[in-house]
Amino acid sequence: MALIEWREEFSIGIPSVDYEHKGMIRMINQLHEEMSATPSRDTVSDFLGEIHALISAHFALEEKEMREMGYDAFDDHKDDHERLLDEIRDIMDEFEENDPGEFAEELSRRLEDWFTGHFRTRDARLHRFLKDRDAG
Ligand SMILES: [Fe+2]
Ligand SMILES: [Fe+2]
C-alpha cells in the first residue's frame, strides 16, 4: 500500500504546484516501496538525492508564486520550507552512518510526517488564502 495517498484536500489550486505535490508523493511512495525490499545503499542514496532536488525546486516555485501574489504568511511558510530542507539534510547525514535496512522504516515515517504536516498547515492555509481572494 502507498505510504501517502493523494487527497483532494492537499490541492492548493495552483496547477503547477499541485502537479509537483503529486510528483513528490509518488516519489516518496516509491522510496517506501524500495525500502521494504532491503535496498542497496546506492539505491537509497540516489533516492535521497533526487528527493532533495525535487523538493528544493518545488519550494522555489511555491515561494515564487507566494511572493508574486503578496501572500500575507510568506515568512512563516518559507521558514517551514527551510526547516524541512534542514531535516532532509539531517536524514541524509544520518543515512551515511546507518545500515540501509534499519534506516528504512525511520526514513519513511519521517518523510510522511513531514509532508502531511506541511500540507495540512502551511499549504492548506495558502489554499484558503487563494480561495478567499478569488471569492472576494
Ligand atoms: Fe509549502
Ligand atoms: Fe508545497
Short mmCIF file of N, CA and C and ligand atoms in Angstrom, two decimals:
data_model
loop_
_atom_site.label_atom_id
_atom_site.label_comp_id
_atom_site.label_asym_id
_atom_site.label_seq_id
_atom_site.Cartn_x
_atom_site.Cartn_y
_atom_site.Cartn_z
N MET A 1 0.84 -1.20 0.00
CA MET A 1 0.00 0.00 0.00
C MET A 1 0.87 1.25 0.00
N ALA A 2 0.39 2.28 -0.67
CA ALA A 2 1.16 3.52 -0.72
C ALA A 2 1.24 4.14 0.67
N LEU A 3 2.36 4.78 0.95
CA LEU A 3 2.56 5.41 2.25
C LEU A 3 1.68 6.65 2.38
N ILE A 4 1.66 7.46 1.34
CA ILE A 4 0.83 8.66 1.34
C ILE A 4 -0.11 8.58 0.14
N GLU A 5 -1.40 8.69 0.39
CA GLU A 5 -2.37 8.72 -0.70
C GLU A 5 -2.71 10.17 -0.98
N TRP A 6 -2.78 10.53 -2.26
CA TRP A 6 -3.19 11.89 -2.62
C TRP A 6 -4.63 12.11 -2.19
N ARG A 7 -4.87 13.22 -1.53
CA ARG A 7 -6.24 13.56 -1.16
C ARG A 7 -6.57 14.94 -1.72
N GLU A 8 -7.84 15.12 -2.06
CA GLU A 8 -8.26 16.38 -2.67
C GLU A 8 -7.93 17.57 -1.77
N GLU A 9 -7.94 17.34 -0.45
CA GLU A 9 -7.64 18.43 0.49
C GLU A 9 -6.19 18.91 0.37
N PHE A 10 -5.34 18.13 -0.26
CA PHE A 10 -3.95 18.55 -0.48
C PHE A 10 -3.85 19.58 -1.62
N SER A 11 -4.91 19.67 -2.40
CA SER A 11 -4.88 20.55 -3.57
C SER A 11 -4.82 22.02 -3.16
N ILE A 12 -3.91 22.77 -3.79
CA ILE A 12 -3.72 24.19 -3.48
C ILE A 12 -4.56 25.05 -4.42
N GLY A 13 -4.75 24.56 -5.64
CA GLY A 13 -5.48 25.35 -6.62
C GLY A 13 -4.56 26.08 -7.60
N ILE A 14 -3.25 25.86 -7.47
CA ILE A 14 -2.31 26.37 -8.48
C ILE A 14 -1.85 25.11 -9.22
N PRO A 15 -2.22 24.96 -10.52
CA PRO A 15 -1.97 23.68 -11.19
C PRO A 15 -0.51 23.21 -11.14
N SER A 16 0.46 24.12 -11.34
CA SER A 16 1.85 23.68 -11.35
C SER A 16 2.29 23.19 -9.97
N VAL A 17 1.76 23.81 -8.92
CA VAL A 17 2.10 23.39 -7.56
C VAL A 17 1.46 22.04 -7.24
N ASP A 18 0.19 21.88 -7.60
CA ASP A 18 -0.48 20.60 -7.36
C ASP A 18 0.20 19.46 -8.11
N TYR A 19 0.63 19.75 -9.31
CA TYR A 19 1.31 18.74 -10.12
C TYR A 19 2.60 18.28 -9.41
N GLU A 20 3.35 19.24 -8.89
CA GLU A 20 4.59 18.88 -8.19
C GLU A 20 4.32 18.15 -6.88
N HIS A 21 3.26 18.55 -6.19
CA HIS A 21 2.91 17.83 -4.95
C HIS A 21 2.64 16.35 -5.25
N LYS A 22 1.92 16.12 -6.33
CA LYS A 22 1.63 14.72 -6.70
C LYS A 22 2.92 13.98 -7.04
N GLY A 23 3.81 14.65 -7.73
CA GLY A 23 5.09 14.04 -8.10
C GLY A 23 5.92 13.68 -6.86
N MET A 24 5.91 14.56 -5.86
CA MET A 24 6.68 14.28 -4.64
C MET A 24 6.09 13.11 -3.86
N ILE A 25 4.76 13.06 -3.82
CA ILE A 25 4.10 11.95 -3.13
C ILE A 25 4.44 10.63 -3.83
N ARG A 26 4.41 10.65 -5.17
CA ARG A 26 4.77 9.44 -5.93
C ARG A 26 6.18 8.99 -5.59
N MET A 27 7.08 9.95 -5.52
CA MET A 27 8.46 9.61 -5.27
C MET A 27 8.67 9.03 -3.85
N ILE A 28 8.02 9.63 -2.88
CA ILE A 28 8.14 9.13 -1.51
C ILE A 28 7.54 7.73 -1.40
N ASN A 29 6.43 7.51 -2.09
CA ASN A 29 5.83 6.17 -2.10
C ASN A 29 6.76 5.15 -2.74
N GLN A 30 7.42 5.57 -3.79
CA GLN A 30 8.34 4.67 -4.49
C GLN A 30 9.54 4.34 -3.59
N LEU A 31 10.02 5.35 -2.90
CA LEU A 31 11.11 5.14 -1.95
C LEU A 31 10.68 4.14 -0.89
N HIS A 32 9.50 4.36 -0.35
CA HIS A 32 8.96 3.50 0.69
C HIS A 32 8.91 2.05 0.21
N GLU A 33 8.47 1.87 -1.03
CA GLU A 33 8.37 0.53 -1.60
C GLU A 33 9.75 -0.12 -1.75
N GLU A 34 10.68 0.63 -2.29
CA GLU A 34 12.02 0.06 -2.47
C GLU A 34 12.66 -0.27 -1.13
N MET A 35 12.34 0.53 -0.13
CA MET A 35 12.90 0.32 1.19
C MET A 35 12.40 -0.96 1.83
N SER A 36 11.16 -1.38 1.47
CA SER A 36 10.60 -2.59 2.07
C SER A 36 11.35 -3.82 1.58
N ALA A 37 12.11 -3.69 0.49
CA ALA A 37 12.78 -4.85 -0.09
C ALA A 37 14.30 -4.79 0.10
N THR A 38 14.76 -4.45 1.31
CA THR A 38 16.18 -4.37 1.61
C THR A 38 17.01 -3.78 0.46
N PRO A 39 16.92 -2.49 0.31
CA PRO A 39 17.59 -1.82 -0.81
C PRO A 39 19.09 -1.72 -0.60
N SER A 40 19.80 -1.51 -1.67
CA SER A 40 21.24 -1.29 -1.56
C SER A 40 21.46 0.15 -1.10
N ARG A 41 22.62 0.37 -0.56
CA ARG A 41 22.99 1.71 -0.10
C ARG A 41 22.90 2.72 -1.26
N ASP A 42 23.33 2.31 -2.45
CA ASP A 42 23.30 3.20 -3.61
C ASP A 42 21.88 3.60 -4.00
N THR A 43 20.97 2.62 -3.96
CA THR A 43 19.58 2.91 -4.32
C THR A 43 19.02 3.99 -3.41
N VAL A 44 19.22 3.80 -2.12
CA VAL A 44 18.67 4.74 -1.15
C VAL A 44 19.33 6.10 -1.29
N SER A 45 20.63 6.07 -1.48
CA SER A 45 21.38 7.30 -1.59
C SER A 45 20.94 8.10 -2.82
N ASP A 46 20.73 7.43 -3.95
CA ASP A 46 20.25 8.10 -5.17
C ASP A 46 18.87 8.72 -4.93
N PHE A 47 18.04 7.96 -4.25
CA PHE A 47 16.70 8.43 -3.95
C PHE A 47 16.72 9.68 -3.11
N LEU A 48 17.54 9.66 -2.08
CA LEU A 48 17.63 10.81 -1.19
C LEU A 48 18.07 12.04 -1.97
N GLY A 49 19.04 11.85 -2.86
CA GLY A 49 19.50 12.96 -3.68
C GLY A 49 18.39 13.50 -4.57
N GLU A 50 17.62 12.59 -5.17
CA GLU A 50 16.53 13.02 -6.06
C GLU A 50 15.43 13.73 -5.28
N ILE A 51 15.12 13.19 -4.12
CA ILE A 51 14.08 13.80 -3.30
C ILE A 51 14.49 15.21 -2.89
N HIS A 52 15.72 15.35 -2.51
CA HIS A 52 16.20 16.67 -2.10
C HIS A 52 16.12 17.66 -3.26
N ALA A 53 16.52 17.24 -4.44
CA ALA A 53 16.49 18.12 -5.62
C ALA A 53 15.06 18.51 -5.98
N LEU A 54 14.18 17.52 -5.97
CA LEU A 54 12.77 17.74 -6.32
C LEU A 54 12.11 18.71 -5.34
N ILE A 55 12.37 18.50 -4.08
CA ILE A 55 11.75 19.32 -3.05
C ILE A 55 12.31 20.74 -3.07
N SER A 56 13.61 20.89 -3.25
CA SER A 56 14.18 22.25 -3.32
C SER A 56 13.56 23.03 -4.48
N ALA A 57 13.43 22.36 -5.63
CA ALA A 57 12.86 23.02 -6.81
C ALA A 57 11.40 23.38 -6.55
N HIS A 58 10.69 22.48 -5.89
CA HIS A 58 9.29 22.74 -5.59
C HIS A 58 9.12 23.94 -4.65
N PHE A 59 9.92 24.00 -3.61
CA PHE A 59 9.83 25.11 -2.67
C PHE A 59 10.13 26.43 -3.38
N ALA A 60 11.08 26.42 -4.28
CA ALA A 60 11.41 27.63 -5.02
C ALA A 60 10.20 28.10 -5.84
N LEU A 61 9.50 27.16 -6.48
CA LEU A 61 8.31 27.50 -7.25
C LEU A 61 7.21 28.07 -6.34
N GLU A 62 6.96 27.38 -5.24
CA GLU A 62 5.91 27.82 -4.33
C GLU A 62 6.23 29.21 -3.77
N GLU A 63 7.47 29.43 -3.43
CA GLU A 63 7.88 30.73 -2.87
C GLU A 63 7.75 31.85 -3.92
N LYS A 64 8.05 31.52 -5.14
CA LYS A 64 7.89 32.49 -6.23
C LYS A 64 6.41 32.87 -6.38
N GLU A 65 5.54 31.86 -6.39
CA GLU A 65 4.10 32.11 -6.50
C GLU A 65 3.61 32.97 -5.33
N MET A 66 4.07 32.63 -4.13
CA MET A 66 3.60 33.36 -2.94
C MET A 66 4.06 34.81 -2.97
N ARG A 67 5.30 35.00 -3.40
CA ARG A 67 5.85 36.35 -3.47
C ARG A 67 5.04 37.19 -4.46
N GLU A 68 4.76 36.59 -5.62
CA GLU A 68 4.04 37.31 -6.68
C GLU A 68 2.61 37.69 -6.28
N MET A 69 2.00 36.87 -5.43
CA MET A 69 0.61 37.19 -5.06
C MET A 69 0.56 38.04 -3.80
N GLY A 70 1.71 38.37 -3.23
CA GLY A 70 1.74 39.17 -2.00
C GLY A 70 1.15 38.42 -0.82
N TYR A 71 1.48 37.15 -0.71
CA TYR A 71 0.92 36.28 0.33
C TYR A 71 1.28 36.80 1.72
N ASP A 72 0.27 36.89 2.61
CA ASP A 72 0.49 37.51 3.93
C ASP A 72 1.28 36.64 4.91
N ALA A 73 1.34 35.33 4.69
CA ALA A 73 2.09 34.47 5.62
C ALA A 73 3.35 33.91 4.96
N PHE A 74 3.90 34.71 4.06
CA PHE A 74 5.07 34.24 3.31
C PHE A 74 6.24 33.81 4.21
N ASP A 75 6.60 34.66 5.20
CA ASP A 75 7.79 34.37 6.03
C ASP A 75 7.64 33.06 6.80
N ASP A 76 6.48 32.89 7.39
CA ASP A 76 6.25 31.66 8.16
C ASP A 76 6.32 30.43 7.25
N HIS A 77 5.73 30.55 6.07
CA HIS A 77 5.71 29.42 5.15
C HIS A 77 7.13 29.09 4.68
N LYS A 78 7.88 30.15 4.35
CA LYS A 78 9.25 29.93 3.89
C LYS A 78 10.12 29.32 5.00
N ASP A 79 9.91 29.80 6.24
CA ASP A 79 10.66 29.23 7.38
C ASP A 79 10.41 27.73 7.49
N ASP A 80 9.16 27.34 7.30
CA ASP A 80 8.86 25.91 7.42
C ASP A 80 9.53 25.13 6.28
N HIS A 81 9.60 25.71 5.10
CA HIS A 81 10.33 25.07 4.00
C HIS A 81 11.80 24.87 4.38
N GLU A 82 12.41 25.91 4.95
CA GLU A 82 13.83 25.81 5.34
C GLU A 82 14.02 24.69 6.36
N ARG A 83 13.08 24.64 7.31
CA ARG A 83 13.16 23.62 8.35
C ARG A 83 13.10 22.22 7.72
N LEU A 84 12.22 22.07 6.74
CA LEU A 84 12.08 20.77 6.10
C LEU A 84 13.33 20.39 5.33
N LEU A 85 13.94 21.35 4.65
CA LEU A 85 15.17 21.05 3.90
C LEU A 85 16.30 20.68 4.86
N ASP A 86 16.38 21.39 6.01
CA ASP A 86 17.38 21.03 7.02
C ASP A 86 17.18 19.59 7.48
N GLU A 87 15.91 19.24 7.67
CA GLU A 87 15.64 17.89 8.14
C GLU A 87 16.07 16.85 7.11
N ILE A 88 15.82 17.13 5.85
CA ILE A 88 16.26 16.18 4.81
C ILE A 88 17.78 16.05 4.84
N ARG A 89 18.46 17.17 5.01
CA ARG A 89 19.93 17.09 5.08
C ARG A 89 20.37 16.26 6.28
N ASP A 90 19.69 16.42 7.41
CA ASP A 90 19.99 15.59 8.59
C ASP A 90 19.76 14.11 8.27
N ILE A 91 18.64 13.84 7.60
CA ILE A 91 18.31 12.46 7.26
C ILE A 91 19.44 11.89 6.39
N MET A 92 19.91 12.69 5.43
CA MET A 92 20.98 12.22 4.54
C MET A 92 22.27 11.95 5.33
N ASP A 93 22.59 12.83 6.30
CA ASP A 93 23.79 12.61 7.12
C ASP A 93 23.67 11.35 7.95
N GLU A 94 22.48 11.18 8.56
CA GLU A 94 22.27 10.00 9.40
C GLU A 94 22.38 8.74 8.57
N PHE A 95 21.89 8.82 7.35
CA PHE A 95 21.91 7.66 6.49
C PHE A 95 23.34 7.17 6.25
N GLU A 96 24.25 8.12 6.08
CA GLU A 96 25.65 7.75 5.82
C GLU A 96 26.21 6.88 6.95
N GLU A 97 25.65 7.07 8.17
CA GLU A 97 26.19 6.37 9.35
C GLU A 97 25.39 5.14 9.71
N ASN A 98 24.36 4.82 8.95
CA ASN A 98 23.47 3.73 9.35
C ASN A 98 23.37 2.61 8.32
N ASP A 99 22.90 1.47 8.81
CA ASP A 99 22.61 0.34 7.94
C ASP A 99 21.36 0.67 7.12
N PRO A 100 21.40 0.53 5.77
CA PRO A 100 20.27 0.95 4.95
C PRO A 100 18.95 0.27 5.34
N GLY A 101 19.00 -1.00 5.71
CA GLY A 101 17.79 -1.72 6.09
C GLY A 101 17.15 -1.16 7.35
N GLU A 102 17.97 -0.97 8.39
CA GLU A 102 17.46 -0.45 9.66
C GLU A 102 16.93 0.96 9.51
N PHE A 103 17.54 1.66 8.60
CA PHE A 103 17.23 3.06 8.40
C PHE A 103 15.88 3.26 7.71
N ALA A 104 15.46 2.23 6.95
CA ALA A 104 14.30 2.33 6.06
C ALA A 104 13.02 2.82 6.72
N GLU A 105 12.64 2.15 7.81
CA GLU A 105 11.35 2.47 8.40
C GLU A 105 11.31 3.88 8.97
N GLU A 106 12.38 4.22 9.64
CA GLU A 106 12.51 5.55 10.24
C GLU A 106 12.40 6.64 9.16
N LEU A 107 13.05 6.43 8.06
CA LEU A 107 13.04 7.42 6.98
C LEU A 107 11.63 7.61 6.42
N SER A 108 10.96 6.50 6.12
CA SER A 108 9.60 6.58 5.58
C SER A 108 8.70 7.34 6.54
N ARG A 109 8.83 7.01 7.82
CA ARG A 109 7.97 7.63 8.82
C ARG A 109 8.21 9.14 8.87
N ARG A 110 9.48 9.53 8.87
CA ARG A 110 9.79 10.96 8.96
C ARG A 110 9.35 11.75 7.74
N LEU A 111 9.52 11.15 6.57
CA LEU A 111 9.09 11.85 5.35
C LEU A 111 7.57 12.02 5.33
N GLU A 112 6.88 10.99 5.78
CA GLU A 112 5.43 11.07 5.78
C GLU A 112 4.94 12.15 6.75
N ASP A 113 5.47 12.15 7.96
CA ASP A 113 5.11 13.16 8.99
C ASP A 113 5.30 14.56 8.45
N TRP A 114 6.44 14.71 7.88
CA TRP A 114 6.94 15.94 7.40
C TRP A 114 6.05 16.49 6.28
N PHE A 115 5.72 15.64 5.34
CA PHE A 115 4.89 16.07 4.23
C PHE A 115 3.49 16.36 4.60
N THR A 116 2.85 15.37 5.25
CA THR A 116 1.45 15.57 5.55
C THR A 116 1.31 16.73 6.53
N GLY A 117 2.25 16.89 7.44
CA GLY A 117 2.23 18.03 8.37
C GLY A 117 2.27 19.36 7.65
N HIS A 118 3.15 19.50 6.70
CA HIS A 118 3.27 20.76 5.96
C HIS A 118 2.04 21.01 5.07
N PHE A 119 1.55 19.96 4.43
CA PHE A 119 0.35 20.08 3.58
C PHE A 119 -0.84 20.56 4.40
N ARG A 120 -0.98 19.96 5.60
CA ARG A 120 -2.16 20.25 6.42
C ARG A 120 -2.13 21.65 7.00
N THR A 121 -0.97 22.21 7.18
CA THR A 121 -0.88 23.51 7.83
C THR A 121 -0.57 24.61 6.81
N ARG A 122 0.69 24.73 6.41
CA ARG A 122 1.10 25.84 5.55
C ARG A 122 0.44 25.81 4.18
N ASP A 123 0.50 24.65 3.51
CA ASP A 123 -0.05 24.61 2.16
C ASP A 123 -1.57 24.76 2.19
N ALA A 124 -2.21 24.23 3.24
CA ALA A 124 -3.66 24.37 3.36
C ALA A 124 -4.05 25.83 3.58
N ARG A 125 -3.25 26.55 4.35
CA ARG A 125 -3.54 27.97 4.59
C ARG A 125 -3.41 28.77 3.29
N LEU A 126 -2.40 28.42 2.51
CA LEU A 126 -2.20 29.08 1.22
C LEU A 126 -3.42 28.84 0.32
N HIS A 127 -3.94 27.62 0.38
CA HIS A 127 -5.13 27.27 -0.38
C HIS A 127 -6.31 28.14 0.02
N ARG A 128 -6.52 28.29 1.35
CA ARG A 128 -7.65 29.11 1.84
C ARG A 128 -7.49 30.56 1.40
N PHE A 129 -6.27 31.04 1.47
CA PHE A 129 -5.98 32.42 1.06
C PHE A 129 -6.39 32.63 -0.40
N LEU A 130 -6.02 31.69 -1.25
CA LEU A 130 -6.35 31.81 -2.68
C LEU A 130 -7.86 31.75 -2.92
N LYS A 131 -8.53 30.87 -2.18
CA LYS A 131 -9.99 30.73 -2.31
C LYS A 131 -10.67 32.03 -1.92
N ASP A 132 -10.26 32.59 -0.76
CA ASP A 132 -10.87 33.83 -0.28
C ASP A 132 -10.61 34.96 -1.27
N ARG A 133 -9.41 34.99 -1.77
CA ARG A 133 -9.05 36.05 -2.71
C ARG A 133 -9.95 35.94 -3.96
N ASP A 134 -10.09 34.73 -4.48
CA ASP A 134 -10.86 34.55 -5.71
C ASP A 134 -12.37 34.76 -5.49
N ALA A 135 -12.80 34.52 -4.23
CA ALA A 135 -14.24 34.70 -3.91
C ALA A 135 -14.54 36.19 -3.69
N GLY A 136 -13.54 36.89 -3.15
CA GLY A 136 -13.79 38.28 -2.77
C GLY A 136 -13.56 39.19 -3.95
FE FE B 1 4.79 24.77 1.04
FE FE B 2 4.24 22.54 -1.29
#
